[in-house]
PDB file of C-alpha atoms in Angstrom:
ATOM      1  CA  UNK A 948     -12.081  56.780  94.531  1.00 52.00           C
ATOM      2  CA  UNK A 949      -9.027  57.646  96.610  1.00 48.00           C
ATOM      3  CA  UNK A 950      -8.042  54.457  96.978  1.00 51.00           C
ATOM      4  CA  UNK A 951      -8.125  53.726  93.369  1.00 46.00           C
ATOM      5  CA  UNK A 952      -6.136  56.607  93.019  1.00 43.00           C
ATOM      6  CA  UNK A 953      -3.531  56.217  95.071  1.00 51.00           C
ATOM      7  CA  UNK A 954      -3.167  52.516  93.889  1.00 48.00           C
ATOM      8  CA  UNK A 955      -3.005  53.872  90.329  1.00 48.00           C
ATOM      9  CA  UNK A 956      -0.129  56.086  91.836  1.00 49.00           C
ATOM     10  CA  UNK A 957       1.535  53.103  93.696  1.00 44.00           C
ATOM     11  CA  UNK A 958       1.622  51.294  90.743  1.00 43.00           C
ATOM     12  CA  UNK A 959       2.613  54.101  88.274  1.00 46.00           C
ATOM     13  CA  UNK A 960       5.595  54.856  91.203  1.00 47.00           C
ATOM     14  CA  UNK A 961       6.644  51.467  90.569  1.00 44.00           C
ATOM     15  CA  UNK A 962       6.892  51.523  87.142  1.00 44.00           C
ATOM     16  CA  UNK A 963       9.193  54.433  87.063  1.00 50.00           C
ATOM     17  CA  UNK A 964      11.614  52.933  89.683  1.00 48.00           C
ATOM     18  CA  UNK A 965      11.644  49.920  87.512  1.00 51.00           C
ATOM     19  CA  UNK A 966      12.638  51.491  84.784  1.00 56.00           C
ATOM     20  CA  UNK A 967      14.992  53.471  86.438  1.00 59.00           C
ATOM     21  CA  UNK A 968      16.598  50.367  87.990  1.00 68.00           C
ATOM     22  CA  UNK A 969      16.564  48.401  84.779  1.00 71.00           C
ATOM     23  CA  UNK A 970      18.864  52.160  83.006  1.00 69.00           C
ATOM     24  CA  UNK A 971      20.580  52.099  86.043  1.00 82.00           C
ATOM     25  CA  UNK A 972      21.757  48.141  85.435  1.00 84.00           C
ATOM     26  CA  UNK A 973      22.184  48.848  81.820  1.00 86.00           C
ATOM     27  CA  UNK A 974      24.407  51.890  82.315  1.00 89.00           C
ATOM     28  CA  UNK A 975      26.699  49.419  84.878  1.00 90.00           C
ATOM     29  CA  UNK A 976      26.943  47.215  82.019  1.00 92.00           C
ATOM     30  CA  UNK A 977      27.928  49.264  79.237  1.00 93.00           C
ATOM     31  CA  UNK A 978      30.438  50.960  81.504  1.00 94.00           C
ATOM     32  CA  UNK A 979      31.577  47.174  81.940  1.00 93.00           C
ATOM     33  CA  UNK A 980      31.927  46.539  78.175  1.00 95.00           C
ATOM     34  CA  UNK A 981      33.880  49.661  77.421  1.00 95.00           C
ATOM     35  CA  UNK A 982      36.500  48.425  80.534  1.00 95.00           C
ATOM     36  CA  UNK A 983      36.783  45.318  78.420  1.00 95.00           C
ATOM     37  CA  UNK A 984      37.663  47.419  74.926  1.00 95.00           C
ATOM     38  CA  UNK A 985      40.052  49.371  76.717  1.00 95.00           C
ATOM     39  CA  UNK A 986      42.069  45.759  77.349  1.00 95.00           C
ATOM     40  CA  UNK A 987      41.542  44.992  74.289  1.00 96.00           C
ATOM     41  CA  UNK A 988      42.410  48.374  72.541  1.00 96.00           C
ATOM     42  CA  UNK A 989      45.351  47.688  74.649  1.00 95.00           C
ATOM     43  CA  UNK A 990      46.340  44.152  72.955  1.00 95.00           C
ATOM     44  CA  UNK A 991      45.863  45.555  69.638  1.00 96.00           C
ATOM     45  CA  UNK A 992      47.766  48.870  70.151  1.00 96.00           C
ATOM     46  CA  UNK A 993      50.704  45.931  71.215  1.00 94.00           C
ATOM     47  CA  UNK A 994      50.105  43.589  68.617  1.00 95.00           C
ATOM     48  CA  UNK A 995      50.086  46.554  66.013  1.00 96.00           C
ATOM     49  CA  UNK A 996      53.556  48.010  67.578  1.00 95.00           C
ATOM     50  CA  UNK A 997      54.979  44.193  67.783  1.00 93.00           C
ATOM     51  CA  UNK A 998      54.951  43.196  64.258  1.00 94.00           C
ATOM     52  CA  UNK A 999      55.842  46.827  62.809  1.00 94.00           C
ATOM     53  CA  UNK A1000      58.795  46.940  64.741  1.00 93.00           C
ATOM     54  CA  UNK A1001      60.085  43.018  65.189  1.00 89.00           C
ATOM     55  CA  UNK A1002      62.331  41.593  62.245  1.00 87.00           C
ATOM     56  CA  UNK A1003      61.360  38.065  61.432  1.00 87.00           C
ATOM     57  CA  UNK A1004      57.534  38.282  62.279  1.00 91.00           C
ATOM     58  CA  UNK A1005      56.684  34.900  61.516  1.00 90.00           C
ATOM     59  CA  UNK A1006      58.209  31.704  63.384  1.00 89.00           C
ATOM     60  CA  UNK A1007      60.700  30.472  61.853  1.00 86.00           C
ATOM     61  CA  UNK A1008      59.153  27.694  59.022  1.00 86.00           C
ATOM     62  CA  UNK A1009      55.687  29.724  59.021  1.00 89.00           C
ATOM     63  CA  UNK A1010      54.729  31.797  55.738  1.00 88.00           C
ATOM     64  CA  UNK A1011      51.495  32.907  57.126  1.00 89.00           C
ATOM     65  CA  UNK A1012      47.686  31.725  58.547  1.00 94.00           C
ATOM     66  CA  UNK A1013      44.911  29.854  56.582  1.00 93.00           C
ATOM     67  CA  UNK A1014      42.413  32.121  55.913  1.00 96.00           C
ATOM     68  CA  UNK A1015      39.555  30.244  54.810  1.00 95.00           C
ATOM     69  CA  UNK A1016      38.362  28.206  57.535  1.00 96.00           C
ATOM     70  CA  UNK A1017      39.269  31.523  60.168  1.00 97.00           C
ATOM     71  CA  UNK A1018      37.128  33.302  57.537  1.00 97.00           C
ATOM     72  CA  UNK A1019      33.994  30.882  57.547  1.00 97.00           C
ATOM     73  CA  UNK A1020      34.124  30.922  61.288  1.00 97.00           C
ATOM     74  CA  UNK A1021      34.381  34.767  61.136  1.00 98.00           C
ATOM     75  CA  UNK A1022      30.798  35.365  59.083  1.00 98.00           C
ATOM     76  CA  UNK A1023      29.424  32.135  61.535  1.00 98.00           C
ATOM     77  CA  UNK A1024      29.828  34.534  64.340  1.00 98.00           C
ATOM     78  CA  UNK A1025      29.254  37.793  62.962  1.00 97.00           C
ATOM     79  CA  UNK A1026      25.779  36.310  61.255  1.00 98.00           C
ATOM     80  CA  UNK A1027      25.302  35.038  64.704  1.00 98.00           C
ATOM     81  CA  UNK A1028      24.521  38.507  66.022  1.00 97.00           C
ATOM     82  CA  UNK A1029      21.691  39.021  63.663  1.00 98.00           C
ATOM     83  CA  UNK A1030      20.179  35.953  65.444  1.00 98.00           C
ATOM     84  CA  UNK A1031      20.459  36.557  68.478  1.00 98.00           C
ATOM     85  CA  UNK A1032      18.864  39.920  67.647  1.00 97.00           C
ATOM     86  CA  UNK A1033      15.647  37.960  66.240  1.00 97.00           C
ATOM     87  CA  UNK A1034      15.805  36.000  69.286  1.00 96.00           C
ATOM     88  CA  UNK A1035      15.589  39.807  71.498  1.00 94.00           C
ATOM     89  CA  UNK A1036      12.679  40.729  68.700  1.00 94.00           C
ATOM     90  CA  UNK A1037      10.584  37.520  69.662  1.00 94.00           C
ATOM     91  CA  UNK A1038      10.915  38.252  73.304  1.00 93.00           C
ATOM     92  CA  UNK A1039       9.472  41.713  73.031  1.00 91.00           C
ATOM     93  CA  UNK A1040       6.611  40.052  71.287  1.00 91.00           C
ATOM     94  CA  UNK A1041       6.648  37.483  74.056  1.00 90.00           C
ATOM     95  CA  UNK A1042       7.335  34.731  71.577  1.00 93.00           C
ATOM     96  CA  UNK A1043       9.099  32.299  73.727  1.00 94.00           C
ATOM     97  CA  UNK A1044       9.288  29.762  71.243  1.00 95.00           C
ATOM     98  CA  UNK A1045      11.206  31.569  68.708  1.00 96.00           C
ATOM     99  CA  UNK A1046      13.127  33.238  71.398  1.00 96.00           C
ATOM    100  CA  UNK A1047      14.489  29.830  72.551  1.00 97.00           C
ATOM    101  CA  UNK A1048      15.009  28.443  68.745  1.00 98.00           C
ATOM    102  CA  UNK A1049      17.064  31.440  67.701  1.00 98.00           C
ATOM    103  CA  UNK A1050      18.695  31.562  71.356  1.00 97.00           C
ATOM    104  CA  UNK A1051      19.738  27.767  70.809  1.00 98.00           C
ATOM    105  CA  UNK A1052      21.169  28.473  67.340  1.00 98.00           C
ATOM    106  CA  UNK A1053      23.034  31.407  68.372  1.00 98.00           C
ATOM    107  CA  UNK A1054      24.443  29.146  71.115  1.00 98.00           C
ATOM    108  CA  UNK A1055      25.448  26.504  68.292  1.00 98.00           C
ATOM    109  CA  UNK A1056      26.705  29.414  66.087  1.00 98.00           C
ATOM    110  CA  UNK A1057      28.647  30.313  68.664  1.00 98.00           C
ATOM    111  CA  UNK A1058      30.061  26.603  69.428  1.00 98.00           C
ATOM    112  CA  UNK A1059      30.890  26.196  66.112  1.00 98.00           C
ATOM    113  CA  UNK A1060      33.043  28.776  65.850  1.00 98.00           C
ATOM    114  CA  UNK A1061      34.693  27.579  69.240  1.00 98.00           C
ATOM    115  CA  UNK A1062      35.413  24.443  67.747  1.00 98.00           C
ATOM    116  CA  UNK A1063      36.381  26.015  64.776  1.00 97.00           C
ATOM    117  CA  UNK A1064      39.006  27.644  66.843  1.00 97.00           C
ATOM    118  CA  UNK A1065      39.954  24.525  68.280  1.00 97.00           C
ATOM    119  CA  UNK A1066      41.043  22.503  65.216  1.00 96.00           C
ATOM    120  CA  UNK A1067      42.886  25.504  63.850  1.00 96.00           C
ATOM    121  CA  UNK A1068      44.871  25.496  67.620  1.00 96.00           C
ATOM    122  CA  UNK A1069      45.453  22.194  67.052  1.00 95.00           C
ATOM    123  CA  UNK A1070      47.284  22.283  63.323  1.00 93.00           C
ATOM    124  CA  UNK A1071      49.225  25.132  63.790  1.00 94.00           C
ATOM    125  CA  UNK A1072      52.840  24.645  62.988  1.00 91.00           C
ATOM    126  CA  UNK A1073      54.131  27.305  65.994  1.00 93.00           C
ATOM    127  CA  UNK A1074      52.833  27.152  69.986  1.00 92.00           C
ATOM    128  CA  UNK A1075      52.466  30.020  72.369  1.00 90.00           C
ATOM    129  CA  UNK A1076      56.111  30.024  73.143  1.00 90.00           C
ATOM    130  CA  UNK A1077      56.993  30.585  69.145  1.00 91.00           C
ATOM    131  CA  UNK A1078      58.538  33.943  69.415  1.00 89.00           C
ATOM    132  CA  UNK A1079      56.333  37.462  69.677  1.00 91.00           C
ATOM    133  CA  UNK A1080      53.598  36.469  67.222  1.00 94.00           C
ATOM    134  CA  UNK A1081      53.084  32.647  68.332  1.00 94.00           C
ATOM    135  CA  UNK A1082      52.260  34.614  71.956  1.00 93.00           C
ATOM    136  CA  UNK A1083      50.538  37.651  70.957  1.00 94.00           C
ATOM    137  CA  UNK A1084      48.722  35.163  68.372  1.00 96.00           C
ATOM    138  CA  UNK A1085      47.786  32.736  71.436  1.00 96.00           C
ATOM    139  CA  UNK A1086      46.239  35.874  73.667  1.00 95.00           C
ATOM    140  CA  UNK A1087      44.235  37.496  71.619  1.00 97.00           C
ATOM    141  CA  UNK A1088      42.375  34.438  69.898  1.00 97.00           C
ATOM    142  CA  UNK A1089      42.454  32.883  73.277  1.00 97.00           C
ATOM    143  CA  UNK A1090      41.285  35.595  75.353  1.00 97.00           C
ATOM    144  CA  UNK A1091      38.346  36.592  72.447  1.00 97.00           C
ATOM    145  CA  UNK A1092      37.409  32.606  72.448  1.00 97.00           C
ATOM    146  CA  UNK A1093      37.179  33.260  76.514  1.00 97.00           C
ATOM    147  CA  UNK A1094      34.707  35.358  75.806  1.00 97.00           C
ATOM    148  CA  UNK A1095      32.605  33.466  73.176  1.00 98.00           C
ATOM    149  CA  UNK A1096      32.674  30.851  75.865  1.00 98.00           C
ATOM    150  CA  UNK A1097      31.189  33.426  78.160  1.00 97.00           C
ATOM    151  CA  UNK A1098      28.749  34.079  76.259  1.00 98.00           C
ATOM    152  CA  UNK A1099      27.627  31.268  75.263  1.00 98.00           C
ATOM    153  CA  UNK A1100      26.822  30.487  79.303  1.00 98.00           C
ATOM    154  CA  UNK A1101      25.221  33.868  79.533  1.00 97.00           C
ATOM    155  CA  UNK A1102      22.700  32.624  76.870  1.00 97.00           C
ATOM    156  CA  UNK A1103      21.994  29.303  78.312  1.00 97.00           C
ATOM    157  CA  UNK A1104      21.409  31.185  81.656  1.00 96.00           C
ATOM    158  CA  UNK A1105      18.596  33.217  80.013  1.00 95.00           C
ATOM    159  CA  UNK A1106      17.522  30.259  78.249  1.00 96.00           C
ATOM    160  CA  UNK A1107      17.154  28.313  81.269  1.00 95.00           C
ATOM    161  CA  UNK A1108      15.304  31.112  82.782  1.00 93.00           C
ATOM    162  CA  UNK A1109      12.731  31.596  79.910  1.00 94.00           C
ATOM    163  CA  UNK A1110      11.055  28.720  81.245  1.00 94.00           C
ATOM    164  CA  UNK A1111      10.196  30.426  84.899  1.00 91.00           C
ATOM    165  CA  UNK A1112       6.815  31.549  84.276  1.00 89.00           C
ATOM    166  CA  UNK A1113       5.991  35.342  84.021  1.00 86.00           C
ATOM    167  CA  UNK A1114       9.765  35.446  84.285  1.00 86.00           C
ATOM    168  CA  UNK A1115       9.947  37.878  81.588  1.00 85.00           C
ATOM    169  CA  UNK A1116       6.626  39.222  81.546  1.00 79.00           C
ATOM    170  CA  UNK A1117       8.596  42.432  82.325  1.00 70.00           C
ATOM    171  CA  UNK A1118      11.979  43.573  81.963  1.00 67.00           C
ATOM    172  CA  UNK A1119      14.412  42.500  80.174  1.00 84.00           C
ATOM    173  CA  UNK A1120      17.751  43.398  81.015  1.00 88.00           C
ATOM    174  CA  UNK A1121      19.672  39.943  81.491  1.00 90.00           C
ATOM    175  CA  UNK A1122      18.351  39.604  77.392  1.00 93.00           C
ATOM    176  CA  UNK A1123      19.227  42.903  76.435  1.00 92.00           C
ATOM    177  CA  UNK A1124      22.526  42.766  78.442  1.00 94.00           C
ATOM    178  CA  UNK A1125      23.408  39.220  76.743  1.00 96.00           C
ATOM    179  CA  UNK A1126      22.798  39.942  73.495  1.00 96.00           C
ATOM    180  CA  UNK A1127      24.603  43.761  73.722  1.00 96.00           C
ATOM    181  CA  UNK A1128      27.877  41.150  74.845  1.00 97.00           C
ATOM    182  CA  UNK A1129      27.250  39.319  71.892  1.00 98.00           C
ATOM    183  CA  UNK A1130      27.501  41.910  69.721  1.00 97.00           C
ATOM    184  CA  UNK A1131      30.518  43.334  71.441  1.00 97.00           C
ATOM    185  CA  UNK A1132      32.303  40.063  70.988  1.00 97.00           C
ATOM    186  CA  UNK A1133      31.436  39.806  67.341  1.00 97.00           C
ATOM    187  CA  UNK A1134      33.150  43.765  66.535  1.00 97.00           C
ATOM    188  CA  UNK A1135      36.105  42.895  68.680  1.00 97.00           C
ATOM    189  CA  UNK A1136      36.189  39.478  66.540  1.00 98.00           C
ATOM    190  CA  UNK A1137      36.460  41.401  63.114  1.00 97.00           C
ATOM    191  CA  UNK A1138      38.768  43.757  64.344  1.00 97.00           C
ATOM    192  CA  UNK A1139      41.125  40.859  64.760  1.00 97.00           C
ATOM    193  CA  UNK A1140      40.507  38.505  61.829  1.00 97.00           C
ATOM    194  CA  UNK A1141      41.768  42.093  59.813  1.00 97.00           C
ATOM    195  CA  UNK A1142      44.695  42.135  62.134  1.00 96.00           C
ATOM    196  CA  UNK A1143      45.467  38.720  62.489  1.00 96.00           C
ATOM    197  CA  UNK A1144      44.402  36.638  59.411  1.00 96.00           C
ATOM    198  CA  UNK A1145      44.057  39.750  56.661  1.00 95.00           C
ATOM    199  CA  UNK A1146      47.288  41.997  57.511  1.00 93.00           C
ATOM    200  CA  UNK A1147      49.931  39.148  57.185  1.00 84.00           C
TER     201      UNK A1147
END
């Protein structure tokens, strides 16, 4: 009787330190997150003060941004969140096949809009070096799409490691953690389609 007892307590000891572990990682991560929308409060509060303050916006030859194809790949993304939340609600049901199909088309969701980004890059009439807004332009879609790419690896990680068996019988912080970037990225996306491609 004492033994089961103290190997109920052993086990219930466990648990807790687990769990404690797994708030502990979370907590790291969040504080992580907010770090990154401090940098990019930071390129915001610039790009705000740059084109309220610098005559001639615009390159010279350049009335503004296409809006519709930015704006497809904007609800891509942001409807990409919402998947990659089913894929979190299959996991908890330990549903690994859903959890890998919506995983895989968040990843694709995700490349799309990459790609996306990519052919708009490449038929725009002004470069990096194209005065204040060709650079500010340049960084902030650049460093966002940085991110996409990010994570986009951070969900093939945890795709590759869904097929470890038992590997997420319990716990499921690199999930949670991936999908809490994911959402991150898609805000900090909205926030600058309104800046970039809205307020012209």
């Amino acid at each position: 009787m004492d033994s089961y007892l103290n190997s109920h307590e052993l086990h219930h000891t466990e648990v807790e330190h687990s769990h404690d572990e797994e708030g502990n990682k979370m907590f790291g991560f969040i504080v992580f997150l907010l770090s990154e929308s401090v940098i990019f409060l930071s390129f915001f509060a610039g790009y705000i003060i740059y084109k309220t303050t610098t005559p001639n916006w615009l390159p010279a030859g350049v009335s503004g941004l296409e809006v519709k194809e930015p704006a497809i790949n904007t609800i891509v993304l942001v409807a990409s969140s919402f998947v990659i939340y089913l894929a979190e609600r299959a996991l908890q049901r330990h549903d690994l096949v859903k959890f890998r199909l919506f995983l895989v088309a968040t990843m694709a969701m995700g490349t799309y809009f990459l790609i996306g980004q990519a052919i708009e890059w490449n038929g725009l009439d002004f470069g990096f070096t194209s005065g204040v807004f060709g650079g500010t332009f340049y960084l902030l879609t650049g460093f966002h799409g940085l991110h996409v790419f990010t994570g986009i690896l951070l969900q093939l990680i945890i795709l590759v490691r869904s097929f470890i068996p038992g590997n997420y019988d319990t716990g499921h912080f690199g999930v949670n953690a991936t999908s809490l970037f994911w959402h991150f990225v898609d805000v900090i996306w909205i926030v600058l389609f309104i800046l970039i491609y809205v307020w012209q």
